[in-house]
């Protein structure tokens, strides 16, 4: 066969390129039209010249079904219209004339509206300059307070109406934090058109009345095992705000590392941080707390003690303070702790309490007035104390033997002493504190050691364990962290089982006046900035709807809204894990 001339080859290549281009154009000229049929978005292919507003499943989902793509599902009343209106963010105007409170309230309102606009920009980053419909958002509140605490009223109502070329949105709430939730819901009533350059679309008419079932809706992050940068914590807060979670439980230190830089006790971080770069200075913690507050989230700092305290505490003897902690990094570790490296504070050393006084003085100065501190208090390993001569001699001098009950008494002595230190720094003894469930909180003797008016117990037992009911019967307030459903680290180590979003969502907790709410926990042994998002999200959002709505419906009823919320988190910069093949997202109900 005769080889082609170079000119012939060029012609062949040109035709091939044109053919590919033509093929691409033909593919691009086809899009998808979506219709809502029996509360499900159904797709059909049509020429692009006939594409209407419902040109993506994301847009169809805004008005399909009673709750559209809202997450978490509203609890009181939801009425979404079936029509959409085009608008441009450049024509949004905020009316803050009905805010209660002074300049602090106005400043905060300005910040939460800014965050709302930033979220809209993430929905549709390449919007056209078409002026579009004017949108006026009025925000009215009845409480002048900008404080965020467990008593903050988060109820809100949203009424959206469209008349001719104007959209009016009225958000009414007791607090600015309820108004913030209303703005989050409004952002979830918008979507970007799949057409090039936008526009943004909004549900034309809607009415939502909403309030949470539980006041404590938390996520635990652990920075003692692996350091998480400030950017990762803030990204997590953004995802929490999108899901209406309202508590970041920051397990900031552990026996592996002490990254918290405290002005009065700088040696803790100097001896305990992994490096000088992997620390949390006080000003960084303050930034995170304020960042969270503007998103309706409280930050609970946890300094776990007397166990889970090792690295960072080695310097006592060199400063003539004696052993502040014992069993630090001892081997074989199984003789001295539950997880390596070992370390427990020395409750018999009076110098320890002077150091703790400085530590809690710094902690109290970092957080808002009367904010709760989580004191940890789990997994005290009695063989560590029992193998420490200084401790057993002290106990013997007090007439105590070496039984489990005696070590529980020693533990209770430590806990009472540190609570007194915190009360001294606050100037009163009214603020409760949180402890993990442990030997100290067992129903048979908890009332002997822990005042039910001062202590909230966070239980981390399996769902069938009777402990929560037993503690409620004794009058204690609880936060529930169900180990076999809400421990997000499970499935990545040992014989633990992975809890997918359906397991997380289906974990019901007691509806009781003593149950404040619950938390999902991302323990950090196998998590850093590279894997944080995919291990937390969107599973934590499943818990968010459980804690906000406590629905009686199944995960099948929530499935498509969960798919939509996962896509929303991705658009907002969170690398949320995939839940299913995209086919399942595009074919509602076909994979159940």
Coordinates of C-alpha atoms in Angstrom, one line a residue:
X1 CA 0.0 0.0 0.0
X2 CA 1.3 3.4 -1.0
X3 CA 2.1 5.7 2.0
X4 CA 0.1 9.0 2.0
X5 CA 1.9 12.3 1.2
X6 CA 2.4 14.8 4.0
X7 CA -0.3 17.1 2.5
X8 CA -2.7 14.1 2.4
X9 CA -1.8 13.3 6.0
X10 CA -2.5 16.9 7.1
X11 CA -5.9 16.7 5.4
X12 CA -6.7 13.5 7.2
X13 CA -5.7 14.9 10.6
X14 CA -7.7 18.1 9.9
X15 CA -10.8 16.1 9.0
X16 CA -10.4 14.0 12.1
X17 CA -10.1 17.1 14.3
X18 CA -13.2 18.6 12.6
X19 CA -15.0 15.3 13.1
X20 CA -14.2 15.3 16.8
X21 CA -15.2 18.9 17.1
X22 CA -18.5 18.2 15.3
X23 CA -19.1 15.2 17.5
X24 CA -18.4 17.4 20.6
X25 CA -20.8 20.0 19.4
X26 CA -23.4 17.4 18.7
X27 CA -23.0 16.1 22.3
X28 CA -23.1 19.6 23.7
X29 CA -26.3 20.4 21.8
X30 CA -28.1 17.9 23.9
X31 CA -29.0 18.5 27.5
X32 CA -31.5 17.1 30.0
X33 CA -34.9 18.3 30.9
X34 CA -36.3 17.3 34.3
X35 CA -39.8 17.1 35.5
X36 CA -41.2 16.3 39.0
X37 CA -43.4 13.2 38.9
X38 CA -44.8 11.7 42.1
X39 CA -42.3 13.6 44.1
X40 CA -39.3 12.4 42.1
X41 CA -37.2 14.2 39.5
X42 CA -37.4 12.3 36.2
X43 CA -35.0 13.0 33.3
X44 CA -35.5 13.0 29.5
X45 CA -33.1 14.1 26.8
X46 CA -34.3 17.0 24.5
X47 CA -32.5 19.4 22.1
X48 CA -30.9 22.3 23.9
X49 CA -33.2 24.8 22.1
X50 CA -36.1 23.4 24.1
X51 CA -34.4 23.4 27.5
X52 CA -36.5 25.2 30.1
X53 CA -35.5 26.3 33.6
X54 CA -35.5 22.7 34.9
X55 CA -32.3 21.9 33.1
X56 CA -30.6 20.0 36.0
X57 CA -31.7 17.6 38.7
X58 CA -30.4 20.2 41.2
X59 CA -32.9 22.8 40.0
X60 CA -35.8 20.2 39.7
X61 CA -35.1 19.2 43.3
X62 CA -35.8 22.7 44.6
X63 CA -39.5 22.2 44.3
X64 CA -39.9 18.5 44.0
X65 CA -41.4 16.9 47.1
X66 CA -42.7 18.5 50.2
X67 CA -39.3 19.5 51.4
X68 CA -37.5 20.1 48.1
X69 CA -33.7 19.8 48.8
X70 CA -33.8 21.3 52.3
X71 CA -31.4 19.8 54.8
X72 CA -32.2 19.3 57.6
X73 CA -35.9 18.9 57.1
X74 CA -38.0 21.6 58.7
X75 CA -40.0 20.5 61.7
X76 CA -43.1 22.7 61.9
X77 CA -44.4 23.8 58.5
X78 CA -43.1 23.7 55.0
X79 CA -44.9 24.9 51.9
X80 CA -42.9 25.3 48.7
X81 CA -44.3 26.7 45.5
X82 CA -43.7 24.9 42.1
X83 CA -42.3 27.9 40.2
X84 CA -38.9 29.4 40.0
X85 CA -37.7 33.0 39.5
X86 CA -34.4 34.2 38.0
X87 CA -32.4 36.7 40.1
X88 CA -29.0 38.2 40.3
X89 CA -27.1 38.4 43.6
X90 CA -26.2 42.0 42.7
X91 CA -29.8 43.0 43.2
X92 CA -30.2 41.5 46.6
X93 CA -31.0 44.1 49.3
X94 CA -31.1 43.5 53.0
X95 CA -33.5 45.4 55.3
X96 CA -32.2 45.2 58.9
X97 CA -34.5 48.0 60.2
X98 CA -36.5 45.5 62.4
X99 CA -33.5 44.1 64.2
X100 CA -33.7 44.2 68.0
X101 CA -30.6 45.3 69.8
X102 CA -27.9 47.9 69.2
X103 CA -24.7 48.1 67.2
X104 CA -23.5 44.6 68.2
X105 CA -26.6 43.1 66.8
X106 CA -26.4 45.1 63.6
X107 CA -22.7 44.2 63.1
X108 CA -23.5 40.5 63.6
X109 CA -26.4 40.7 61.1
X110 CA -24.1 42.3 58.6
X111 CA -21.6 39.4 59.0
X112 CA -24.3 36.7 58.6
X113 CA -25.6 38.3 55.5
X114 CA -22.1 38.5 54.1
X115 CA -21.7 34.7 54.7
X116 CA -25.0 34.1 53.0
X117 CA -23.8 36.0 49.9
X118 CA -20.6 34.1 49.9
X119 CA -22.5 30.8 49.9
X120 CA -24.6 32.1 46.9
X121 CA -21.4 32.9 45.1
X122 CA -20.2 29.3 45.6
X123 CA -23.5 28.1 44.2
X124 CA -23.0 30.0 41.0
X125 CA -19.5 31.4 40.5
X126 CA -19.8 32.5 36.9
X127 CA -23.1 34.3 36.9
X128 CA -23.9 36.8 34.1
X129 CA -24.3 40.5 34.6
X130 CA -28.0 40.5 33.7
X131 CA -29.7 42.7 36.3
X132 CA -32.5 40.1 36.9
X133 CA -35.2 40.3 39.6
X134 CA -34.8 42.5 42.7
X135 CA -34.7 40.5 46.0
X136 CA -35.4 42.3 49.3
X137 CA -34.6 40.2 52.4
X138 CA -35.9 41.7 55.7
X139 CA -34.7 40.2 58.9
X140 CA -36.6 40.9 62.2
X141 CA -35.6 39.6 65.6
X142 CA -37.1 40.1 69.1
X143 CA -34.1 39.4 71.3
X144 CA -31.3 42.1 71.5
X145 CA -28.8 39.5 72.7
X146 CA -25.9 38.3 70.6
X147 CA -24.8 35.7 73.1
X148 CA -24.9 32.1 72.0
X149 CA -25.5 29.4 74.6
X150 CA -27.6 26.4 75.3
X151 CA -30.7 28.5 76.0
X152 CA -30.5 30.4 72.7
X153 CA -33.8 30.3 70.8
X154 CA -33.1 29.0 67.3
X155 CA -36.7 29.1 66.0
X156 CA -37.3 31.0 62.7
X157 CA -39.9 31.5 60.0
X158 CA -39.3 32.4 56.4
X159 CA -41.9 33.7 54.0
X160 CA -40.9 34.2 50.4
X161 CA -43.2 35.8 47.8
X162 CA -42.8 37.0 44.2
X163 CA -44.8 39.8 42.6
X164 CA -44.0 40.9 39.1
X165 CA -40.3 41.8 39.1
X166 CA -39.7 41.7 42.9
X167 CA -39.1 39.0 45.4
X168 CA -39.6 39.7 49.1
X169 CA -38.2 37.4 51.8
X170 CA -39.3 37.9 55.4
X171 CA -37.2 36.1 58.0
X172 CA -38.6 36.3 61.5
X173 CA -36.8 35.0 64.6
X174 CA -36.3 35.5 68.3
X175 CA -32.5 35.6 68.0
X176 CA -30.0 36.4 65.3
X177 CA -28.9 32.8 65.4
X178 CA -32.4 31.7 64.4
X179 CA -32.3 34.3 61.6
X180 CA -29.0 32.8 60.5
X181 CA -30.7 29.4 60.2
X182 CA -33.4 31.2 58.1
X183 CA -30.7 32.5 55.7
X184 CA -29.2 29.1 55.4
X185 CA -32.6 27.7 54.5
X186 CA -33.0 30.5 51.9
X187 CA -29.7 29.6 50.4
X188 CA -31.0 26.1 50.0
X189 CA -34.0 27.4 48.0
X190 CA -31.6 28.6 45.3
X191 CA -29.7 26.9 42.5
X192 CA -27.5 27.8 39.6
X193 CA -28.8 27.1 36.1
X194 CA -26.9 24.6 34.1
X195 CA -26.9 27.0 31.2
X196 CA -23.6 28.8 30.6
X197 CA -23.3 32.0 32.7
X198 CA -26.2 31.3 35.0
X199 CA -28.6 32.6 36.0
X200 CA -29.4 31.9 39.7
X201 CA -32.8 30.6 40.3
X202 CA -34.9 30.8 43.4
X203 CA -38.2 29.2 44.5
X204 CA -40.8 31.8 43.7
X205 CA -43.0 31.2 46.7
X206 CA -42.3 29.5 50.0
X207 CA -43.2 29.4 53.7
X208 CA -41.1 27.6 56.3
X209 CA -41.6 27.6 60.1
X210 CA -38.8 25.7 61.8
X211 CA -37.2 24.9 65.1
X212 CA -34.8 22.2 66.3
X213 CA -35.9 19.2 68.5
X214 CA -32.6 19.1 70.4
X215 CA -30.6 22.1 71.7
X216 CA -27.2 20.3 71.5
X217 CA -26.3 19.1 68.0
X218 CA -22.6 18.4 68.0
X219 CA -19.6 17.2 66.1
X220 CA -16.4 16.2 67.9
X221 CA -13.0 16.9 66.3
X222 CA -9.9 15.4 67.8
X223 CA -6.6 17.4 67.4
X224 CA -4.6 15.6 70.1
X225 CA -3.9 12.6 67.9
X226 CA -3.3 14.3 64.6
X227 CA -3.0 18.1 64.2
X228 CA -5.6 19.8 62.1
X229 CA -4.8 23.2 60.6
X230 CA -7.1 26.2 61.2
X231 CA -8.3 26.0 57.6
X232 CA -9.6 22.5 58.1
X233 CA -11.4 23.4 61.3
X234 CA -13.0 26.4 59.6
X235 CA -14.0 24.3 56.6
X236 CA -15.6 21.8 59.0
X237 CA -17.5 24.7 60.7
X238 CA -18.8 25.8 57.3
X239 CA -20.2 22.3 56.6
X240 CA -21.7 22.3 60.2
X241 CA -23.4 25.6 59.5
X242 CA -24.8 24.3 56.2
X243 CA -26.3 21.3 58.2
X244 CA -27.4 23.4 61.2
X245 CA -25.2 21.6 63.7
X246 CA -24.5 24.0 66.5
X247 CA -21.7 22.6 68.7
X248 CA -18.1 21.9 67.8
X249 CA -16.7 19.7 70.6
X250 CA -12.9 20.4 70.3
X251 CA -11.0 17.5 71.9
X252 CA -7.9 19.7 71.7
X253 CA -5.3 17.7 73.6
X254 CA -4.6 14.0 74.5
X255 CA -1.7 11.9 75.7
X256 CA -0.1 11.9 72.2
X257 CA 0.2 15.7 72.0
X258 CA -0.6 18.9 73.7
X259 CA -0.8 21.5 70.9
X260 CA -2.7 24.2 72.8
X261 CA -0.4 27.1 73.6
X262 CA -1.4 28.7 76.9
X263 CA 0.2 32.0 78.1
X264 CA 0.5 30.9 81.7
X265 CA 1.7 27.4 81.1
X266 CA 3.7 27.6 77.8
X267 CA 5.7 24.4 78.7
X268 CA 2.7 22.2 78.0
X269 CA 2.8 22.9 74.3
X270 CA 6.6 23.2 74.3
X271 CA 7.0 19.7 75.6
X272 CA 3.8 18.3 74.1
X273 CA 3.2 19.7 70.6
X274 CA 4.5 17.7 67.6
X275 CA 6.4 20.8 66.4
X276 CA 6.4 24.5 66.8
X277 CA 4.2 24.8 63.7
X278 CA 1.6 22.3 64.9
X279 CA 0.2 24.4 67.7
X280 CA -3.0 26.4 68.5
X281 CA -2.0 29.8 69.9
X282 CA -4.6 31.6 72.0
X283 CA -5.4 34.0 69.3
X284 CA -6.0 31.2 66.8
X285 CA -8.5 29.6 69.2
X286 CA -10.2 32.9 69.6
X287 CA -10.5 33.3 65.8
X288 CA -12.1 29.8 65.5
X289 CA -14.5 30.6 68.3
X290 CA -15.6 33.8 66.6
X291 CA -15.8 32.1 63.2
X292 CA -18.0 29.5 64.7
X293 CA -20.3 32.0 66.5
X294 CA -21.1 33.8 63.3
X295 CA -22.3 30.5 61.9
X296 CA -24.4 29.7 64.9
X297 CA -22.0 27.2 66.5
X298 CA -20.6 27.1 70.0
X299 CA -17.1 25.7 70.6
X300 CA -16.7 23.4 73.6
X301 CA -13.0 23.0 74.5
X302 CA -12.2 19.7 76.1
X303 CA -9.1 19.2 78.2
X304 CA -9.3 15.5 79.0
X305 CA -8.2 14.6 82.6
X306 CA -7.0 12.9 84.6
X307 CA -6.4 10.3 82.0
X308 CA -5.4 11.0 78.4
X309 CA -2.7 13.3 79.7
X310 CA 0.9 12.4 78.9
X311 CA 3.1 14.3 76.5
X312 CA 3.3 17.9 77.6
X313 CA 3.5 17.0 81.3
X314 CA 7.1 15.7 81.5
X315 CA 8.7 18.9 82.8
X316 CA 7.5 18.9 86.4
X317 CA 10.5 17.3 88.0
X318 CA 13.0 19.6 86.2
X319 CA 11.1 22.6 87.6
X320 CA 11.1 21.1 91.2
X321 CA 7.3 20.5 90.9
X322 CA 7.5 16.7 91.2
X323 CA 5.7 14.3 88.9
X324 CA 2.7 16.2 87.4
X325 CA 1.8 13.1 85.4
X326 CA 2.7 9.4 85.8
X327 CA 3.2 6.5 83.5
X328 CA 4.1 8.9 80.7
X329 CA 5.2 6.9 77.6
X330 CA 5.8 3.8 79.7
X331 CA 6.2 0.4 78.1
X332 CA 4.8 -2.2 77.7
X333 CA 1.9 0.2 77.3
X334 CA -0.8 -2.4 77.9
X335 CA 0.2 -2.5 81.6
X336 CA -0.3 1.3 82.0
X337 CA -3.1 2.5 79.7
X338 CA -5.8 1.6 77.2
X339 CA -4.0 3.2 74.2
X340 CA -0.4 4.2 73.7
X341 CA 1.2 6.5 74.6
X342 CA 0.3 6.3 78.3
X343 CA 0.0 9.1 80.8
X344 CA -2.3 10.2 83.6
X345 CA -2.2 13.2 85.9
X346 CA -0.9 12.7 89.4
X347 CA -3.8 13.6 91.7
X348 CA -1.7 13.3 94.8
X349 CA 0.8 16.0 93.8
X350 CA -0.4 19.4 95.2
X351 CA 1.8 21.2 92.7
X352 CA -0.4 19.7 89.9
X353 CA -3.3 21.8 91.1
X354 CA -1.3 25.0 90.9
X355 CA -0.5 24.2 87.3
X356 CA -4.1 23.3 86.6
X357 CA -5.2 26.6 88.1
X358 CA -3.2 28.5 85.5
X359 CA -4.4 26.1 82.8
X360 CA -8.1 26.7 83.6
X361 CA -7.5 30.5 84.0
X362 CA -6.3 30.5 80.4
X363 CA -9.1 28.3 79.2
X364 CA -11.8 30.4 80.9
X365 CA -10.3 33.6 79.4
X366 CA -10.4 32.0 75.9
X367 CA -14.1 31.2 75.8
X368 CA -17.3 33.3 76.1
X369 CA -18.5 34.1 79.7
X370 CA -20.1 31.0 81.3
X371 CA -19.5 28.8 78.3
X372 CA -19.3 25.1 79.3
X373 CA -16.0 23.4 79.5
X374 CA -15.7 19.6 78.7
X375 CA -13.5 18.0 81.4
X376 CA -13.2 14.6 79.7
X377 CA -12.9 12.2 82.5
X378 CA -12.9 8.9 80.7
X379 CA -10.8 5.7 80.6
X380 CA -8.8 6.3 83.8
X381 CA -6.6 3.2 84.0
X382 CA -6.3 2.2 87.7
X383 CA -3.2 -0.1 87.2
X384 CA -1.2 3.1 86.3
X385 CA -2.0 4.7 89.6
X386 CA -1.6 1.4 91.4
X387 CA 1.9 1.0 90.0
X388 CA 3.0 4.4 91.2
X389 CA 4.6 4.3 94.6
X390 CA 3.9 8.0 95.3
X391 CA 0.2 7.5 94.7
X392 CA -0.3 4.3 96.7
X393 CA 1.7 5.7 99.6
X394 CA -0.5 8.8 99.7
X395 CA -3.6 6.6 99.6
X396 CA -2.3 4.5 102.5
X397 CA -1.7 7.6 104.5
X398 CA -5.3 8.6 104.0
X399 CA -6.5 5.1 105.2
X400 CA -7.4 4.0 101.7
X401 CA -6.7 0.5 100.4
X402 CA -5.9 -0.4 96.8
X403 CA -9.4 -1.5 95.8
X404 CA -11.3 -0.2 92.7
X405 CA -13.5 1.7 95.1
X406 CA -10.5 3.5 96.6
X407 CA -9.2 4.5 93.2
X408 CA -12.7 5.8 92.3
X409 CA -12.5 7.9 95.5
X410 CA -9.1 9.3 94.4
X411 CA -10.5 10.1 91.0
X412 CA -13.5 11.9 92.6
X413 CA -11.1 13.9 94.8
X414 CA -9.3 15.0 91.7
X415 CA -12.6 15.9 89.9
X416 CA -13.9 17.9 92.8
X417 CA -10.6 19.8 93.2
X418 CA -10.5 20.9 89.5
X419 CA -14.1 21.9 89.5
X420 CA -13.4 24.2 92.5
X421 CA -10.5 25.7 90.5
X422 CA -12.8 26.5 87.5
X423 CA -15.4 28.0 89.8
X424 CA -12.7 30.1 91.4
X425 CA -11.7 31.5 88.0
X426 CA -15.4 32.2 87.1
X427 CA -16.2 33.7 90.4
X428 CA -19.3 31.5 90.9
X429 CA -20.4 27.9 90.8
X430 CA -23.4 28.1 88.5
X431 CA -22.0 26.9 85.2
X432 CA -22.3 23.2 84.5
X433 CA -19.5 21.1 83.1
X434 CA -19.5 18.0 80.9
X435 CA -17.9 14.6 81.7
X436 CA -17.7 11.4 79.6
X437 CA -19.4 8.4 81.0
X438 CA -17.0 6.2 83.0
X439 CA -16.6 4.2 86.2
X440 CA -17.2 7.5 88.0
X441 CA -20.6 7.9 86.4
X442 CA -21.9 4.4 87.0
X443 CA -25.4 4.6 88.4
X444 CA -24.5 2.7 91.6
X445 CA -22.3 5.5 92.9
X446 CA -22.6 8.6 90.6
X447 CA -24.8 10.5 93.1
X448 CA -22.1 10.1 95.7
X449 CA -19.5 11.9 93.7
X450 CA -21.1 14.1 91.0
X451 CA -23.8 16.8 91.6
X452 CA -26.5 16.4 89.0
X453 CA -27.0 20.2 89.0
X454 CA -23.3 20.7 88.0
X455 CA -22.6 17.8 85.7
X456 CA -23.8 16.9 82.3
X457 CA -22.9 13.4 81.3
X458 CA -21.9 12.5 77.7
X459 CA -22.6 8.8 77.3
X460 CA -20.6 6.9 74.7
X461 CA -22.2 3.5 75.1
X462 CA -23.8 1.3 72.4
X463 CA -27.4 2.0 71.5
X464 CA -28.9 -0.9 73.6
X465 CA -27.0 0.0 76.8
X466 CA -29.4 0.9 79.6
X467 CA -27.0 3.6 81.0
X468 CA -28.7 6.6 79.5
X469 CA -32.1 5.6 80.9
X470 CA -30.6 4.8 84.3
X471 CA -28.9 8.2 84.5
X472 CA -32.0 10.0 83.4
X473 CA -34.0 8.3 86.1
X474 CA -31.5 9.8 88.6
X475 CA -32.1 13.2 87.2
X476 CA -28.9 13.8 85.2
X477 CA -28.8 15.7 82.0
X478 CA -27.2 13.8 79.0
X479 CA -25.6 14.3 75.7
X480 CA -25.7 11.1 73.6
X481 CA -22.7 9.9 71.6
X482 CA -23.9 6.4 70.5
X483 CA -20.7 4.4 70.0
X484 CA -22.2 1.9 67.5
X485 CA -23.7 4.5 65.2
X486 CA -22.1 7.9 65.8
X487 CA -18.4 7.1 66.2
X488 CA -17.2 8.0 62.7
X489 CA -13.7 6.5 63.3
X490 CA -15.3 3.0 63.4
X491 CA -14.7 0.7 60.5
X492 CA -11.1 1.9 60.0
X493 CA -9.4 0.0 62.8
X494 CA -9.7 -3.3 64.7
X495 CA -13.0 -5.1 64.6
X496 CA -15.1 -2.0 64.5
X497 CA -17.9 -1.6 61.9
X498 CA -18.3 1.3 59.6
X499 CA -21.4 3.3 60.1
X500 CA -22.7 4.6 56.8
X501 CA -25.1 7.6 56.6
X502 CA -28.1 5.4 56.9
X503 CA -26.9 3.9 60.2
X504 CA -26.1 7.4 61.4
X505 CA -29.5 8.8 60.3
X506 CA -31.4 5.9 61.9
X507 CA -29.9 6.2 65.3
X508 CA -32.7 7.6 67.4
X509 CA -32.1 9.0 70.9
X510 CA -34.4 9.4 73.8
X511 CA -36.9 12.2 73.6
X512 CA -36.6 13.2 77.3
X513 CA -36.3 16.6 79.0
X514 CA -32.9 15.5 80.4
X515 CA -31.5 14.6 76.9
X516 CA -30.0 17.8 75.6
X517 CA -29.0 16.2 72.3
X518 CA -26.1 14.3 70.8
X519 CA -22.8 14.3 69.0
X520 CA -21.1 12.4 66.2
X521 CA -17.4 11.9 67.1
X522 CA -14.5 11.9 64.6
X523 CA -11.7 10.5 66.8
X524 CA -8.4 11.5 65.2
X525 CA -6.0 8.5 65.3
X526 CA -6.4 7.9 61.5
X527 CA -7.5 11.4 60.4
X528 CA -5.6 14.4 59.3
X529 CA -6.3 17.3 56.9
X530 CA -6.0 14.9 53.9
X531 CA -8.8 12.6 55.0
X532 CA -10.9 14.7 57.4
X533 CA -13.7 15.8 55.0
X534 CA -14.4 12.3 53.5
X535 CA -14.6 10.6 56.9
X536 CA -16.8 13.2 58.4
X537 CA -19.1 14.4 55.5
X538 CA -21.8 13.8 54.6
X539 CA -22.3 11.3 57.5
X540 CA -22.3 14.1 60.1
X541 CA -25.1 15.7 58.1
X542 CA -27.2 12.6 58.6
X543 CA -26.8 13.1 62.4
X544 CA -27.7 16.8 61.9
X545 CA -31.1 15.9 60.6
X546 CA -31.6 13.4 63.3
X547 CA -30.8 16.0 65.9
X548 CA -32.7 18.9 64.3
X549 CA -35.8 17.0 63.1
X550 CA -35.8 13.6 64.7
X551 CA -37.8 12.2 61.8
X552 CA -40.0 9.1 61.9
X553 CA -39.6 8.5 58.2
X554 CA -37.0 6.1 56.8
X555 CA -33.7 6.8 55.1
X556 CA -35.3 6.1 51.7
X557 CA -37.5 9.1 52.2
X558 CA -34.5 11.2 52.9
X559 CA -32.2 9.7 50.3
X560 CA -32.5 12.2 47.5
X561 CA -32.3 15.2 49.8
X562 CA -29.1 13.7 51.3
X563 CA -27.7 13.3 47.8
X564 CA -28.5 16.9 47.1
X565 CA -26.9 18.1 50.4
X566 CA -23.8 16.2 49.6
X567 CA -23.6 18.0 46.3
X568 CA -24.2 21.3 48.2
X569 CA -21.3 20.6 50.5
X570 CA -19.0 19.9 47.6
X571 CA -20.0 23.2 45.9
X572 CA -19.1 24.9 49.1
X573 CA -15.6 23.5 49.1
X574 CA -16.0 20.4 51.3
X575 CA -14.6 17.2 49.9
X576 CA -17.6 15.2 51.1
X577 CA -17.5 11.4 50.3
X578 CA -19.5 10.0 47.5
X579 CA -22.6 8.1 48.6
X580 CA -23.4 6.1 45.5
X581 CA -22.7 6.0 41.7
X582 CA -23.9 9.2 40.0
X583 CA -26.6 7.0 38.3
X584 CA -28.3 6.7 41.7
X585 CA -28.3 10.5 42.1
X586 CA -29.7 11.0 38.6
X587 CA -32.3 8.3 38.9
X588 CA -34.1 9.0 42.1
X589 CA -35.2 5.9 44.0
X590 CA -33.8 3.4 41.5
X591 CA -31.0 2.2 43.8
X592 CA -33.0 1.7 47.0

